[in-house]
Short mmCIF file of C-alpha atoms in Angstrom, two decimals:
data_model
loop_
_atom_site.label_atom_id
_atom_site.label_comp_id
_atom_site.label_asym_id
_atom_site.label_seq_id
_atom_site.Cartn_x
_atom_site.Cartn_y
_atom_site.Cartn_z
CA MET A 807 71.28 73.41 -34.22
CA TYR A 808 69.70 76.71 -35.04
CA GLU A 809 70.63 79.25 -36.83
CA HIS A 810 68.79 82.39 -35.97
CA LEU A 811 68.20 81.45 -32.36
CA LEU A 812 70.44 80.36 -29.31
CA MET A 813 68.65 77.88 -26.82
CA SER A 814 70.70 77.19 -23.26
CA ARG A 815 69.40 75.34 -20.11
CA ASP A 816 69.66 76.18 -16.58
CA GLY A 817 68.02 74.03 -14.65
CA ASP A 818 64.04 73.62 -14.89
CA THR A 819 64.14 76.63 -17.09
CA VAL A 820 65.12 77.24 -20.93
CA THR A 821 66.07 80.19 -22.20
CA ILE A 822 65.62 81.16 -26.20
CA THR A 823 67.49 84.15 -27.31
CA MET A 824 66.74 86.06 -30.73
CA ASN A 825 70.05 85.99 -32.60
CA ARG A 826 69.82 88.14 -35.55
CA PRO A 827 71.72 91.30 -33.59
CA ALA A 828 73.36 92.42 -37.26
CA ARG A 829 68.92 92.90 -38.25
CA ARG A 830 67.75 94.29 -35.35
CA ASN A 831 66.40 90.22 -34.31
CA SER A 832 63.70 90.89 -37.33
CA LEU A 833 61.30 88.05 -37.70
CA SER A 834 62.00 86.42 -41.05
CA ALA A 835 59.92 83.68 -42.36
CA ASP A 836 63.50 81.45 -41.35
CA HIS A 837 63.16 83.27 -37.84
CA LEU A 838 59.79 83.00 -36.75
CA THR A 839 59.99 79.33 -37.85
CA GLU A 840 62.97 79.18 -35.88
CA LEU A 841 61.26 80.07 -32.91
CA LEU A 842 58.38 78.26 -33.19
CA SER A 843 60.26 75.05 -33.21
CA ALA A 844 62.34 76.05 -30.22
CA PHE A 845 59.47 76.93 -28.01
CA ARG A 846 57.20 73.22 -29.27
CA GLU A 847 60.62 71.98 -28.48
CA ALA A 848 60.80 73.73 -24.55
CA GLY A 849 57.11 72.86 -23.75
CA ALA A 850 57.41 69.25 -24.52
CA SER A 851 60.56 69.28 -22.33
CA ASP A 852 60.23 68.78 -18.13
CA VAL A 853 61.35 72.58 -17.57
CA THR A 854 59.10 74.74 -15.93
CA GLY A 855 59.98 78.26 -17.41
CA ILE A 856 60.81 79.42 -20.69
CA VAL A 857 62.66 82.91 -20.97
CA LEU A 858 62.19 84.71 -24.13
CA ALA A 859 65.33 87.41 -24.46
CA GLY A 860 67.43 89.34 -27.88
CA ALA A 861 70.86 89.63 -28.57
CA GLY A 862 72.65 92.58 -29.13
CA PRO A 863 71.09 96.29 -28.36
CA VAL A 864 67.43 95.56 -29.59
CA PHE A 865 64.90 92.82 -28.44
CA SER A 866 63.13 93.01 -31.61
CA ALA A 867 62.24 95.18 -34.48
CA GLY A 868 59.05 93.59 -35.93
CA HIS A 869 59.06 91.47 -39.23
CA ASP A 870 62.07 91.24 -41.81
CA PHE A 871 60.99 93.75 -44.33
CA GLY A 872 62.97 92.40 -46.63
CA ASP A 873 61.66 89.32 -46.36
CA VAL A 874 57.86 91.06 -46.80
CA ALA A 875 58.63 92.62 -49.29
CA LYS A 876 59.53 90.45 -51.97
CA ARG A 877 56.26 87.99 -51.16
CA ASP A 878 52.92 88.34 -52.77
CA LEU A 879 49.98 88.10 -50.93
CA MET A 880 49.87 84.06 -50.61
CA GLY A 881 53.44 84.62 -49.08
CA VAL A 882 52.73 87.21 -46.61
CA ARG A 883 49.68 85.38 -45.76
CA GLU A 884 52.10 82.24 -44.64
CA LEU A 885 54.13 84.60 -42.73
CA LEU A 886 51.70 85.61 -40.95
CA THR A 887 50.19 82.24 -40.13
CA VAL A 888 53.78 81.49 -38.97
CA CYS A 889 53.82 84.39 -36.95
CA THR A 890 50.35 83.75 -35.39
CA ASP A 891 51.41 80.05 -34.66
CA LEU A 892 54.01 81.22 -32.62
CA MET A 893 51.96 83.53 -30.47
CA LYS A 894 49.67 80.50 -30.04
CA THR A 895 51.91 77.85 -29.26
CA MET A 896 53.79 80.17 -26.59
CA GLN A 897 50.08 80.76 -24.69
CA SER A 898 49.29 77.04 -25.27
CA ILE A 899 52.40 75.27 -24.10
CA PRO A 900 52.26 74.41 -20.07
CA GLN A 901 55.18 76.07 -19.06
CA VAL A 902 55.30 79.99 -17.54
CA VAL A 903 56.85 82.43 -20.72
CA ILE A 904 58.55 85.24 -19.55
CA ALA A 905 60.16 87.99 -21.42
CA ARG A 906 62.90 89.62 -20.56
CA VAL A 907 62.91 93.04 -22.62
CA HIS A 908 65.71 95.28 -23.56
CA GLY A 909 66.22 98.24 -25.69
CA LEU A 910 62.99 98.25 -28.62
CA ALA A 911 60.29 96.02 -29.08
CA THR A 912 58.44 97.06 -31.83
CA ALA A 913 55.55 96.10 -34.24
CA ALA A 914 55.40 92.06 -33.78
CA GLY A 915 58.69 92.19 -31.13
CA CYS A 916 56.12 94.14 -29.37
CA GLN A 917 53.33 91.22 -30.20
CA LEU A 918 56.35 88.67 -28.78
CA VAL A 919 56.05 90.86 -25.32
CA ALA A 920 51.85 90.08 -25.23
CA SER A 921 52.51 87.08 -26.14
CA CYS A 922 54.51 86.04 -22.94
CA ASP A 923 52.67 84.87 -19.80
CA LEU A 924 54.68 87.81 -18.18
CA ALA A 925 57.33 90.51 -19.25
CA VAL A 926 59.86 92.52 -16.98
CA ALA A 927 61.93 95.13 -18.67
CA ALA A 928 65.14 97.12 -18.39
CA GLU A 929 64.55 101.17 -17.95
CA SER A 930 65.76 101.19 -21.51
CA ALA A 931 63.25 100.04 -23.22
CA GLY A 932 60.87 100.57 -25.58
CA PHE A 933 57.76 99.89 -27.15
CA ALA A 934 55.72 100.75 -30.34
CA LEU A 935 53.06 99.36 -32.82
CA PRO A 936 54.56 101.72 -35.20
CA GLY A 937 53.09 100.91 -38.96
CA GLY A 938 50.08 103.70 -37.63
CA LYS A 939 52.84 106.06 -38.53
CA GLY A 940 54.48 104.21 -41.36
CA GLY A 941 52.29 102.23 -44.76
CA TRP A 942 51.51 98.80 -42.89
CA PHE A 943 49.36 98.83 -39.99
CA CYS A 944 50.83 96.92 -37.20
CA HIS A 945 47.40 94.68 -37.40
CA THR A 946 48.33 91.46 -36.47
CA PRO A 947 50.45 92.96 -33.18
CA ALA A 948 47.42 94.27 -32.13
CA VAL A 949 45.33 91.47 -31.60
CA PRO A 950 47.63 90.57 -28.04
CA VAL A 951 48.08 94.51 -27.48
CA ALA A 952 44.86 95.49 -27.25
CA ARG A 953 44.29 92.28 -24.14
CA SER A 954 47.21 93.61 -22.22
CA ILE A 955 46.34 97.74 -22.22
CA GLY A 956 42.89 98.06 -23.54
CA ARG A 957 40.92 100.35 -26.39
CA LYS A 958 41.87 103.67 -25.57
CA ARG A 959 45.53 102.86 -24.84
CA LEU A 960 46.04 100.67 -27.69
CA MET A 961 44.63 103.21 -29.67
CA GLU A 962 47.29 105.66 -29.00
CA LEU A 963 50.21 103.00 -29.43
CA ALA A 964 48.79 101.81 -33.04
CA LEU A 965 47.76 104.97 -34.71
CA THR A 966 50.61 107.89 -33.37
CA GLY A 967 52.93 104.69 -34.12
CA ASP A 968 55.01 106.53 -31.16
CA VAL A 969 57.47 104.84 -28.78
CA ILE A 970 56.03 104.59 -25.20
CA ASP A 971 59.04 104.19 -22.18
CA ALA A 972 58.94 101.59 -20.14
CA ALA A 973 57.51 103.51 -17.33
CA THR A 974 54.51 103.70 -19.57
CA ALA A 975 54.13 100.37 -20.50
CA LEU A 976 54.19 99.10 -16.65
CA ASP A 977 51.36 102.26 -16.21
CA TRP A 978 49.73 100.76 -18.95
CA GLY A 979 50.23 96.76 -18.19
CA LEU A 980 52.06 95.90 -20.85
CA VAL A 981 54.67 94.62 -18.48
CA ASN A 982 54.97 93.35 -15.31
CA ARG A 983 58.04 95.11 -13.80
CA VAL A 984 60.63 97.88 -14.84
CA VAL A 985 64.24 97.19 -13.31
CA PRO A 986 67.98 99.34 -14.21
CA ASP A 987 69.40 97.35 -16.73
CA GLU A 988 71.85 95.75 -14.74
CA GLN A 989 68.98 94.04 -12.53
CA LEU A 990 67.21 92.84 -15.73
CA ASP A 991 68.19 89.40 -15.09
CA ASP A 992 68.10 88.98 -11.68
CA ALA A 993 64.55 90.86 -12.15
CA VAL A 994 63.80 87.87 -14.84
CA GLY A 995 64.90 85.50 -12.45
CA ASP A 996 63.14 86.42 -9.19
CA LEU A 997 59.72 86.74 -11.50
CA LEU A 998 60.08 83.35 -13.08
CA SER A 999 60.70 81.58 -9.75
CA ARG A 1000 57.87 82.64 -8.48
CA ALA A 1001 55.54 82.07 -10.90
CA THR A 1002 57.08 78.10 -11.66
CA ARG A 1003 56.59 76.94 -7.59
CA GLY A 1004 54.29 74.74 -6.58
CA SER A 1005 52.34 71.98 -8.72
CA ARG A 1006 53.56 71.71 -12.59
CA ALA A 1007 50.06 69.73 -13.41
CA SER A 1008 48.19 72.12 -11.81
CA LYS A 1009 50.12 75.50 -12.85
CA SER A 1010 49.70 73.92 -16.74
CA MET A 1011 46.49 73.47 -16.30
CA GLY A 1012 45.46 76.82 -14.70
CA LYS A 1013 46.96 78.60 -17.52
CA ALA A 1014 45.16 76.92 -20.10
CA THR A 1015 42.23 78.12 -18.76
CA LEU A 1016 43.14 81.32 -18.11
CA TYR A 1017 43.72 81.84 -21.44
CA ALA A 1018 40.48 79.93 -22.45
CA GLN A 1019 38.49 82.45 -20.20
CA LEU A 1020 40.12 85.84 -20.91
CA ASP A 1021 37.59 87.99 -23.34
CA ARG A 1022 34.80 85.64 -22.96
CA PRO A 1023 31.44 86.74 -21.06
CA GLU A 1024 31.37 86.65 -17.29
CA ALA A 1025 29.10 83.62 -17.28
CA ASP A 1026 30.76 81.86 -20.13
CA ALA A 1027 33.91 82.21 -18.34
CA TYR A 1028 32.52 81.05 -15.06
CA ALA A 1029 31.15 77.68 -16.78
CA ILE A 1030 34.73 77.30 -18.14
CA ALA A 1031 36.81 78.28 -14.68
CA LEU A 1032 34.21 75.54 -12.79
CA GLU A 1033 34.40 73.19 -14.34
CA VAL A 1034 38.17 72.82 -15.01
CA MET A 1035 38.61 73.98 -11.04
CA ALA A 1036 36.48 71.03 -9.99
CA ALA A 1037 38.27 68.65 -12.14
CA ALA A 1038 41.86 70.05 -10.92
CA SER A 1039 40.64 69.96 -7.08
CA GLN A 1040 41.39 65.50 -7.94
CA LEU A 1041 45.16 66.58 -9.11
CA PRO A 1042 47.86 64.73 -7.47
CA GLY A 1043 48.99 68.57 -6.21
CA ALA A 1044 45.80 70.07 -5.01
CA ARG A 1045 45.32 67.04 -2.72
CA GLU A 1046 48.73 67.50 -1.20
CA GLY A 1047 48.46 71.74 -1.01
CA MET A 1048 45.30 70.78 1.34
CA ALA A 1049 46.42 68.20 2.87
CA ALA A 1050 49.97 70.03 3.58
CA PHE A 1051 47.79 73.26 4.40
CA LEU A 1052 45.57 71.07 7.25
CA GLU A 1053 48.45 69.14 8.63
CA LYS A 1054 49.94 72.81 8.73
CA ARG A 1055 53.34 71.34 7.16
CA LYS A 1056 55.22 72.55 3.77
CA PRO A 1057 53.78 70.92 0.91
CA SER A 1058 55.73 67.93 -1.15
CA TRP A 1059 55.17 68.14 -4.68
CA SER A 1060 55.11 64.50 -6.67
CA ASP A 1061 55.51 66.67 -10.04
#
């Protein structure tokens, strides 16, 4: 179905694997369009979790310069719009999205990691916004990265263009876990299973609200969260969760 991706389902989890290893999973327009389509397809399904992975030795090297170089201003703007739509879609769909990171994740590849809800990295992984030491600064990749690691660390990453190792990425808040390479799949599965348990409807609303209130002034964030949390209290999942707690039994989720 896809030329540049592999897509598989195992139970309640869909794995989307970037499959351009010869091009270091660089993000051409066709590749980005397929990723956007795959995430929309998975988002419309009944799965609870989505894993984003990369085939070959590199997670993703970012934008495909062979594609970018032949485009004029309007063409590059269209390419970046598709890329931005992908990042927004990953955060707007109801499922938990987790990045399985090995090797390098650079530029828009690093942007992918920062845009996922969760990320687990192998010890061999590295992360960079290399535009700072080149000719095309990483303007759009810096947007979600900034919201993960903060201003000073973003400035270091973006201005130097240097690669940071997985341990530094963990310390800076870009990833949730770092594990030995051979334990990567198990660690991704463990975190995803814990992040997807409970009421699906409740978690879907919760994810949407978290993104809605991030980076807003505290008063605005509370205004959003208060109304949504009040409404969510009436969901079947919330009612069942409270009843199970009060009755000292395990909950039975209808959704």
